[in-house]
Amino acid sequence: MSLIKNKNLIYFLLFLSSTLGAQEKEKDSVTTEKLKEVVVVGETNVMSVSKKLFTVGTISRKDIDNVAGSNLADILFNNLNITVNPDASTGRSTVSLFGLDGQYVKILVDGIPIISDNGLGNNIDISQINIDDVERVEIVEGSMGVLYGDNAVAGVINIITKRGLKDEGWQLQLSLQEETVGNEFEFFDEGKHIQNFRAINQVNEKLSYSFGLARNDFAGYYNGYKGQNYVNIQDNIVVNDSLRGTEWNPKEQITASANIDLNLGKHNIFYKLQYFNEDLDIYNKIVNGRYENGRLNPTALDQNYATNRWVNNINVAGPLNGATKYNFSFSYQNQKRHYKELIYNILEQTTQSVETDALSQSSDVWYSKAFVNSIISKSKFIDLQLGYEFTNQSGFDANATGAYSNEVVKNTITNYELFGITELQPTKKLSINPGARFTHSSQFNNHLIWSLSSNYDFSEKLKLKAVVGSAYRAPNFEELFFYFVDANHNVQGNPDLEPEDGISVFVNLKDNFKIAKEGYLNTSFNFFHIYLKDAIASITAEDDNGTTLFTQDNIDYSNRLGFTLDNSFIYKNWNIGLGGTYLGVKNEIQENETGNDDYLWSLNLQTSLAYKIKKWNSTVSAQLKYTGETQGIFNNNDGEQFIGITESFTWLNASIRTQINSKLVATLGARNIFDVVNINTAASSGAHTSSTSTSQLIGNGRSYFLKLSYNLNFKH
C-alpha cells in the first residue's frame, strides 16, 4: 500500500503541519485541567463501572467530538487493545479484545446489556450504536463475571448517556456531517451523509428530558464495482463480468431516542426509550439476461435486510438507610430483522417482484438487575454488596448464507443469578474484595462464578490493583438454537453445548507525576493472562439421517498472555498518549491434535496527540495505531475452521476542530490516511488446513470528512 496516492493527502498533511508550526511562536498558554477520574466506590451508581474494583479507561465527550465519531465503531478503532472487525457483506462491525471476539466482550448502555441478533450484550454490531447522546464510554479490561454475568471474559464496554443541563432552559443541538468513502463522494449517491438533531430541556433542578433523531446514510464502497444499475450488454447479450453492486453494501440507519431524568428527594429515576432502524441492501453481482416481448430485460436477484429495535430502560437509585444505597434497573428490548429477496429490473430501475418477504430473526428480552451496597457501612474493616440479575430471552434466527429457511424454531433461555462482593480493609492501604455469583439457567447446570480483587496504595499516586477470577462464557442463542435446513443446507445449533470456563488474571500498577508547573505524566503497567477451556467452535458431523451436519461443539482451548504499558502526558497546550501491548496467543482446535506449543507474540502500539491552538480556539488531533500479527480461529470458503495468522497493519486518523463562534463548531479531518483496505490471513504451522489463505476487508479507503455542529442555548 502506498502512503500517498493523491495530492489531497499531501495538502491535508501540509495544512496540519503548517498550523502546528505557526503556533510554535505563540507564547500564550491555555489552562489545562488534569484528567479527572469518575471514582465510583462500591459501584454506588449503576450507570458507571466501579473504579475501586477494576481499572477503567474513559473516552470522554471531548474525545468523541475531536474525531467526529458518528457511531461506536468510529471511536473504538483507536483503543490500544480493541480491534474493530467490520464485515463488508453484512455491514456488521464487532469488537475483539486481546484477540477474543465479540462473544467475550460485554457491551452495556448505562449498565444494561444491549440486545443483539443472537444474544444479549455480546457480539454487538457497534456500527448500529449512535453516540449522539453519549456522555462518555468506559472500557474495562479483564474478566468481570461476578458483577456482569457470563460472557464478560475479556472485558466490558459501558456507554453512559447524557443527563440534563447545568442551568434551567433549553439546548438545541444540530449537526451535519459529509464524508467521503475512499475517493468516492456525491451528495445523496456516494459517501456518508449524517444528520443529528437533539433537544434538551432542564425544566428545574429536579427534572430534565431530551429527545433526538439521527440519520446515518452510508452509500456503500464501490472500489471498482459499478453499482446497482450496472449491466454489461454486448451484441444484445448480457455479459456477466461480476462488476455489478458494491464492495461494501450500502445501508441507512435511523435512531430516535428520548430520555427523562427525575430526582425525587434523594432518589433518582432515569428512563431511556430508543428506536433503531437499519435498511441494508445487497446487490447481486450476477445478472440474468432474459428476453421479454422481443427485447432484452436484464434483472438481478437482490436482497434487503431491515432491522427494527426497541429499547426501554429504567433505572432507580437512592439511599436506603444512611450510607446504604440501592440500584434497580429494568429493561424490555425487542429486535426483529425482516428479509426480502427481490427481482430488480436494471434497465427500468424498479423492483419487478418480491420473491421472499419474511421475518428471519426475532428476539424479545426481559431484563432486571438490582443491588444494595454499603450494607455494613458503619464498620471500618468490612463491607458488603448484594444483588440479583434476571434475564429472559426468547426468539429465533432462521437466516443463513444469504438464504431463508421457512422452518423456524422458537426457543427461550432464562437466567436467575445472585451475586455478592465483600470488601475487607485490614489496613488503610490494603483492601481485599472477594466476590461470587451463583447462576441458574434453564439451559445449563448451576454454575458458580468467582473473583478476588485487591488494591494496595503505596502512596496517594502509586497504586497496585490485581484481579483474578472465572473466565466463564455461556453459549449464545445462535450457537444453541440456530436452525437452517433445506435441500442444500443443514446448519443447526447444538442445544447440548456446555459453557466455556477458565481463569483470568489482571494486574495493574499505576503512578502519576507532576512535571514542571503545568505538566503531568500518568503511567500504567498491566500484566494479564486469560486461559479458556472447552471453547466453542464449528465442526462437521452427521445427523440422524447420515446427512452432513454443520454444528457447534466444545473442542478448543485458548490462551492469552501479555503486558501493556500506557502513558499520557499533559503539558500546557499538549496532550499526548503513548501505549503498547505485547500479546501472546496460543490456540488449539482439537485436543487430540498437537499444534504449535509456542505463543504467537505480537506488538500493538497506539499513540494520540491533541494540541490546543488558543489564538484560533481550535484543537488539532491525530491518532496512530499499529496492530501486529494476530492469531485466531477462522473459517475458510468451505466453512471449515483453521488457526490462522493475520498480517499487521497501521491506521492513522487526523482532524482539526474549530470553535467558529459561541454556537458553531467545525471539524475537518481524514480517516485511514494510510489507505488500508484489506489484510491477509494464512494458516499457521500446525493447523490441519495448511494451505488455507483468506483476505479480509477491514477498511474502505482513505476518507475525508467535514462536520458542522450548531448549539443554541436559551433560558425559559
Coordinates of C-alpha atoms in Angstrom, one line a residue, residues 278-672:
E278 CA -31.4 -0.2 9.7
D279 CA -32.0 -0.8 6.0
L280 CA -29.3 -2.9 4.3
D281 CA -29.2 -3.6 0.5
I282 CA -27.2 -6.4 -1.1
Y283 CA -26.8 -6.2 -4.8
N284 CA -26.2 -9.5 -6.7
K285 CA -23.2 -9.4 -8.9
I286 CA -24.8 -11.9 -11.3
V287 CA -27.2 -10.5 -13.9
N288 CA -29.8 -12.6 -15.6
G289 CA -30.2 -11.7 -19.3
R290 CA -33.8 -12.5 -20.3
Y291 CA -35.8 -11.6 -23.4
E292 CA -39.4 -10.5 -22.8
N293 CA -41.7 -9.3 -25.6
G294 CA -38.8 -9.4 -28.0
R295 CA -36.4 -7.2 -26.1
L296 CA -33.6 -7.8 -23.5
N297 CA -34.8 -7.4 -19.9
P298 CA -31.8 -7.9 -17.6
T299 CA -32.6 -8.5 -13.9
A300 CA -30.8 -9.4 -10.7
L301 CA -31.9 -11.3 -7.6
D302 CA -31.1 -8.8 -4.8
Q303 CA -31.6 -8.9 -1.1
N304 CA -32.7 -6.5 1.6
Y305 CA -32.4 -6.7 5.4
A306 CA -34.5 -4.4 7.6
T307 CA -33.7 -4.4 11.3
N308 CA -36.0 -2.8 13.8
R309 CA -35.1 -2.5 17.5
W310 CA -36.9 -1.0 20.5
V311 CA -35.2 -0.4 23.8
N312 CA -36.9 0.6 27.1
N313 CA -34.5 1.0 30.1
I314 CA -35.3 2.4 33.5
N315 CA -33.0 2.9 36.5
V316 CA -34.0 3.9 40.0
A317 CA -31.3 4.7 42.6
G318 CA -31.1 6.2 46.0
P319 CA -30.4 5.7 49.7
L320 CA -32.0 3.1 51.9
N321 CA -30.5 3.8 55.3
G322 CA -27.6 6.1 56.0
A323 CA -24.7 5.2 53.6
T324 CA -26.6 2.1 52.4
K325 CA -27.8 2.6 48.8
Y326 CA -29.8 0.7 46.3
N327 CA -29.8 0.5 42.5
F328 CA -32.6 -1.1 40.5
S329 CA -32.7 -1.5 36.7
F330 CA -35.4 -2.9 34.4
S331 CA -35.4 -3.3 30.7
Y332 CA -37.5 -4.6 27.9
Q333 CA -35.9 -4.9 24.4
N334 CA -37.2 -6.2 21.2
Q335 CA -35.4 -6.7 17.8
K336 CA -36.8 -8.0 14.5
R337 CA -34.9 -8.5 11.2
H338 CA -37.0 -8.7 8.1
Y339 CA -35.6 -10.4 5.0
K340 CA -36.6 -9.7 1.3
E341 CA -35.5 -11.4 -1.8
L342 CA -36.5 -9.4 -4.8
I343 CA -36.1 -9.3 -8.6
Y344 CA -34.7 -5.9 -9.6
N345 CA -35.2 -4.7 -13.2
I346 CA -31.9 -3.0 -14.1
L347 CA -33.0 -1.0 -17.1
E348 CA -36.2 0.2 -15.6
Q349 CA -34.5 0.7 -12.2
T350 CA -37.5 -0.7 -10.3
T351 CA -38.4 -3.8 -8.2
Q352 CA -40.1 -6.2 -10.6
S353 CA -41.3 -8.7 -8.0
V354 CA -40.7 -9.8 -4.4
E355 CA -39.9 -13.5 -4.2
T356 CA -39.5 -13.7 -0.4
D357 CA -40.7 -11.4 2.4
A358 CA -40.3 -12.9 5.8
L359 CA -39.3 -12.4 9.4
S360 CA -35.9 -14.0 9.6
Q361 CA -34.9 -13.1 13.2
S362 CA -36.7 -12.1 16.3
S363 CA -35.6 -11.5 19.9
D364 CA -37.5 -10.4 23.0
V365 CA -35.6 -9.7 26.2
W366 CA -36.8 -9.0 29.7
Y367 CA -34.0 -8.0 32.0
S368 CA -33.7 -6.8 35.5
K369 CA -30.8 -6.1 37.9
A370 CA -30.7 -4.7 41.4
F371 CA -28.1 -4.5 44.2
V372 CA -27.6 -2.9 47.6
N373 CA -24.2 -1.7 48.6
S374 CA -22.5 -0.4 51.8
I375 CA -24.6 -2.8 53.8
I376 CA -22.2 -2.7 56.7
S377 CA -21.3 0.9 56.3
K378 CA -20.6 1.6 60.0
S379 CA -17.7 -0.9 60.0
K380 CA -14.2 0.3 59.1
F381 CA -13.0 -3.2 58.3
I382 CA -15.7 -4.9 56.3
D383 CA -18.5 -4.0 53.9
L384 CA -20.9 -5.9 51.6
Q385 CA -22.7 -5.6 48.3
L386 CA -25.5 -8.0 47.3
G387 CA -27.6 -8.2 44.2
Y388 CA -29.5 -10.2 41.7
E389 CA -29.8 -10.3 37.9
F390 CA -32.7 -11.8 35.8
T391 CA -32.7 -12.4 32.0
N392 CA -35.4 -13.9 29.9
Q393 CA -34.7 -14.1 26.1
S394 CA -36.9 -15.8 23.6
G395 CA -36.8 -15.8 19.8
F396 CA -35.4 -17.4 16.7
D397 CA -32.9 -16.9 13.8
A398 CA -33.8 -18.6 10.6
N399 CA -31.3 -16.9 8.2
A400 CA -28.0 -18.2 7.0
T401 CA -25.7 -17.9 4.0
G402 CA -27.9 -15.4 2.3
A403 CA -30.9 -17.7 2.0
Y404 CA -34.1 -18.2 4.1
S405 CA -35.5 -21.2 5.8
N406 CA -39.3 -21.4 6.2
E407 CA -38.9 -23.6 9.3
V408 CA -38.2 -21.7 12.4
V409 CA -37.7 -23.0 15.9
K410 CA -38.5 -20.6 18.7
N411 CA -36.6 -21.1 22.0
T412 CA -36.3 -19.4 25.4
I413 CA -33.4 -19.0 27.8
T414 CA -34.0 -17.8 31.3
N415 CA -31.2 -17.0 33.8
Y416 CA -31.6 -16.3 37.6
E417 CA -28.4 -15.0 39.2
L418 CA -27.4 -13.9 42.7
F419 CA -24.1 -12.1 43.4
G420 CA -22.2 -10.6 46.2
I421 CA -18.9 -8.8 46.8
T422 CA -17.3 -8.3 50.2
E423 CA -14.8 -5.5 50.9
L424 CA -12.2 -6.3 53.6
Q425 CA -9.8 -3.5 54.6
P426 CA -7.3 -4.8 57.1
T427 CA -5.2 -1.6 56.7
K428 CA -5.7 1.9 55.3
K429 CA -3.5 0.9 52.3
L430 CA -4.8 -2.6 51.6
S431 CA -8.3 -3.7 50.5
I432 CA -9.4 -7.2 49.5
N433 CA -12.6 -7.9 47.6
P434 CA -13.7 -11.5 47.2
G435 CA -16.9 -12.0 45.1
A436 CA -19.1 -14.7 43.8
R437 CA -22.1 -15.1 41.5
F438 CA -24.5 -18.1 41.5
T439 CA -26.1 -18.7 38.2
H440 CA -29.1 -20.9 37.5
S441 CA -30.0 -21.3 33.8
S442 CA -32.9 -23.0 32.1
Q443 CA -30.4 -24.3 29.6
F444 CA -27.3 -25.2 31.7
N445 CA -26.4 -26.6 35.0
N446 CA -26.0 -24.3 38.0
H447 CA -22.6 -22.5 38.0
L448 CA -20.5 -20.5 40.4
I449 CA -18.5 -17.6 39.1
W450 CA -15.9 -16.2 41.4
S451 CA -13.4 -13.4 41.6
L452 CA -10.8 -12.0 44.1
S453 CA -9.6 -8.4 43.6
S454 CA -7.2 -6.5 45.8
N455 CA -5.9 -2.9 46.0
Y456 CA -2.7 -1.7 47.6
D457 CA -1.9 2.0 47.8
F458 CA 1.8 2.5 48.2
S459 CA 1.2 6.2 48.2
E460 CA -1.5 8.7 47.1
K461 CA -0.2 8.3 43.5
L462 CA 1.4 4.9 43.3
K463 CA -1.3 2.1 43.3
L464 CA -1.4 -1.6 42.7
K465 CA -4.6 -3.4 41.6
A466 CA -4.9 -7.2 41.0
V467 CA -8.0 -9.2 39.9
V468 CA -8.2 -13.0 39.5
G469 CA -11.4 -14.8 38.6
S470 CA -13.5 -17.1 36.5
A471 CA -13.4 -16.7 32.7
Y472 CA -16.9 -18.0 32.1
R473 CA -18.9 -17.8 28.8
A474 CA -22.2 -19.5 28.1
P475 CA -23.2 -20.4 24.5
N476 CA -25.2 -17.7 22.8
F477 CA -28.7 -18.1 21.3
E478 CA -27.3 -18.8 17.8
E479 CA -24.8 -21.4 18.9
L480 CA -27.6 -23.2 20.8
F481 CA -30.6 -22.9 18.6
F482 CA -29.7 -21.8 15.1
Y483 CA -31.7 -23.8 12.5
F484 CA -31.3 -23.7 8.8
V485 CA -32.2 -26.9 7.0
D486 CA -33.4 -27.3 3.4
A487 CA -32.4 -29.3 0.3
N488 CA -28.9 -27.7 0.2
H489 CA -28.2 -26.8 3.8
N490 CA -28.0 -28.5 7.2
V491 CA -26.8 -26.0 9.7
Q492 CA -28.0 -26.3 13.2
G493 CA -27.1 -25.1 16.7
N494 CA -26.2 -27.6 19.4
P495 CA -28.5 -27.4 22.5
D496 CA -26.2 -29.8 24.3
L497 CA -23.3 -27.3 24.4
E498 CA -21.5 -26.8 27.7
P499 CA -20.4 -23.3 28.8
E500 CA -16.7 -22.4 28.4
D501 CA -14.8 -21.9 31.6
G502 CA -11.3 -20.9 32.6
I503 CA -9.4 -18.3 34.6
S504 CA -8.2 -14.8 34.1
V505 CA -5.5 -12.8 35.9
F506 CA -5.1 -9.0 35.6
V507 CA -2.5 -6.9 37.5
N508 CA -2.3 -3.1 37.2
L509 CA 0.3 -0.7 38.6
K510 CA -0.2 3.0 38.0
D511 CA 1.5 6.2 39.0
N512 CA 1.4 9.8 38.1
F513 CA 4.0 12.6 38.2
K514 CA 3.9 16.3 38.1
I515 CA 6.4 17.7 35.6
A516 CA 7.3 21.4 35.9
K517 CA 4.4 23.7 36.8
E518 CA 1.9 22.7 34.1
G519 CA 2.9 19.2 33.2
Y520 CA 1.5 15.8 34.3
L521 CA 2.6 12.2 33.4
N522 CA 0.2 9.3 34.1
T523 CA 1.7 5.9 33.5
S524 CA 0.1 2.4 33.9
F525 CA 1.6 -1.0 33.6
N526 CA -0.6 -4.1 33.1
F527 CA 0.0 -7.9 33.1
F528 CA -2.8 -10.2 32.0
H529 CA -3.3 -13.9 31.4
I530 CA -6.6 -15.5 30.1
Y531 CA -7.0 -19.2 29.9
L532 CA -10.1 -20.8 28.3
K533 CA -11.0 -24.4 28.2
D534 CA -13.8 -26.2 26.3
A535 CA -14.0 -23.3 23.9
I536 CA -16.9 -23.5 21.4
A537 CA -16.1 -23.9 17.7
S538 CA -17.8 -25.0 14.5
I539 CA -17.5 -28.7 13.5
T540 CA -18.7 -31.1 10.8
A541 CA -20.7 -34.1 11.9
E542 CA -23.6 -36.3 10.7
D543 CA -27.3 -36.1 11.7
D544 CA -29.6 -39.0 12.5
N545 CA -30.2 -39.5 8.7
G546 CA -26.5 -39.7 7.9
T547 CA -26.5 -36.2 6.3
T548 CA -23.6 -33.9 6.7
L549 CA -24.3 -31.5 9.6
F550 CA -22.6 -28.2 10.4
T551 CA -22.9 -27.5 14.1
Q552 CA -21.0 -26.5 17.2
D553 CA -19.1 -28.4 19.9
N554 CA -16.8 -27.9 22.9
I555 CA -13.4 -28.8 21.5
D556 CA -11.0 -25.9 21.8
Y557 CA -8.7 -24.2 24.3
S558 CA -7.2 -20.8 24.1
N559 CA -4.5 -18.8 26.0
R560 CA -3.8 -15.1 26.1
L561 CA -0.7 -13.7 27.8
G562 CA 0.6 -10.2 27.7
F563 CA 1.9 -6.9 29.0
T564 CA 0.6 -3.4 28.5
L565 CA 2.4 -0.1 29.1
D566 CA 0.2 3.0 28.7
N567 CA 1.3 6.7 29.2
S568 CA -0.5 10.0 29.0
F569 CA 1.4 13.3 29.1
I570 CA -0.2 16.7 29.6
Y571 CA 1.8 19.9 29.2
K572 CA 0.4 23.3 28.5
N573 CA -1.3 23.0 25.1
W574 CA -0.3 19.4 24.6
N575 CA -2.0 16.2 25.4
I576 CA 0.0 13.1 24.2
G577 CA -0.8 9.5 24.7
L578 CA 1.6 6.6 24.0
G579 CA 0.9 2.9 24.7
G580 CA 2.0 -0.5 23.7
T581 CA 0.8 -4.1 24.3
Y582 CA 2.9 -7.3 23.8
L583 CA 0.4 -10.0 23.4
G584 CA 0.9 -13.8 23.1
V585 CA -1.8 -16.0 21.7
K586 CA -2.0 -19.8 21.6
N587 CA -5.0 -21.7 20.2
E588 CA -5.7 -25.4 19.8
I589 CA -8.6 -26.5 17.6
Q590 CA -8.8 -30.2 18.7
E591 CA -7.4 -31.7 21.9
N592 CA -6.1 -34.7 20.1
E593 CA -4.2 -32.6 17.6
T594 CA -0.8 -31.3 18.5
G595 CA -0.2 -27.8 17.2
N596 CA 2.5 -25.3 17.9
D597 CA 3.0 -25.1 21.7
D598 CA 4.6 -21.7 21.4
Y599 CA 2.8 -18.4 21.8
L600 CA 2.5 -16.2 18.7
W601 CA 3.6 -12.9 20.0
S602 CA 2.5 -9.6 18.5
L603 CA 3.3 -6.0 19.3
N604 CA 0.5 -3.4 19.3
L605 CA 1.2 0.3 19.5
Q606 CA -1.1 3.3 19.9
T607 CA -0.3 7.0 20.1
S608 CA -2.5 10.0 20.2
L609 CA -1.9 13.8 20.1
A610 CA -4.0 16.8 20.8
Y611 CA -2.8 20.4 20.5
K612 CA -4.9 23.4 21.6
I613 CA -4.4 26.5 19.5
K614 CA -5.7 29.2 21.7
K615 CA -5.5 32.0 19.2
W616 CA -7.8 30.2 16.8
N617 CA -9.9 28.4 19.5
S618 CA -9.0 25.1 17.8
T619 CA -7.7 21.7 18.6
V620 CA -5.6 19.7 16.2
S621 CA -5.6 15.9 17.0
A622 CA -4.2 12.7 15.5
Q623 CA -4.3 9.0 16.4
L624 CA -1.9 6.4 15.1
K625 CA -2.4 2.7 15.8
Y626 CA -0.2 -0.2 14.8
T627 CA -1.8 -3.7 15.1
G628 CA 0.8 -6.5 14.9
E629 CA 0.3 -10.0 13.5
T630 CA -2.5 -11.8 15.4
Q631 CA -3.5 -15.4 15.7
G632 CA -7.1 -16.6 15.7
I633 CA -9.6 -19.2 14.5
F634 CA -11.1 -18.5 11.1
N635 CA -13.4 -20.1 8.6
N636 CA -12.3 -21.0 5.0
N637 CA -14.6 -20.9 2.0
D638 CA -15.9 -24.4 2.8
G639 CA -16.9 -23.4 6.3
E640 CA -14.0 -25.4 7.9
Q641 CA -12.1 -23.8 10.7
F642 CA -8.3 -23.3 10.8
I643 CA -5.8 -21.5 13.0
G644 CA -4.5 -18.6 11.1
I645 CA -2.2 -15.6 11.3
T646 CA -3.5 -12.2 10.2
E647 CA -0.9 -9.7 8.9
S648 CA -0.1 -6.4 10.7
F649 CA -1.4 -3.0 9.6
T650 CA -1.2 0.6 10.7
W651 CA -4.1 3.1 11.0
L652 CA -3.8 6.9 11.1
N653 CA -6.6 9.5 11.6
A654 CA -6.2 13.3 11.9
S655 CA -8.5 16.2 12.4
I656 CA -8.8 19.8 13.4
R657 CA -11.8 21.1 15.4
T658 CA -12.5 24.8 15.4
Q659 CA -15.0 26.9 17.5
I660 CA -16.1 29.4 14.9
N661 CA -18.3 31.3 17.4
S662 CA -20.2 30.5 20.6
K663 CA -22.8 28.5 18.6
L664 CA -21.0 26.9 15.7
V665 CA -18.2 24.3 15.6
A666 CA -16.5 22.8 12.5
T667 CA -14.4 19.6 12.4
L668 CA -12.3 18.8 9.4
G669 CA -10.3 15.6 9.2
A670 CA -9.2 12.4 7.5
R671 CA -9.6 8.7 8.4
N672 CA -7.4 5.8 7.4

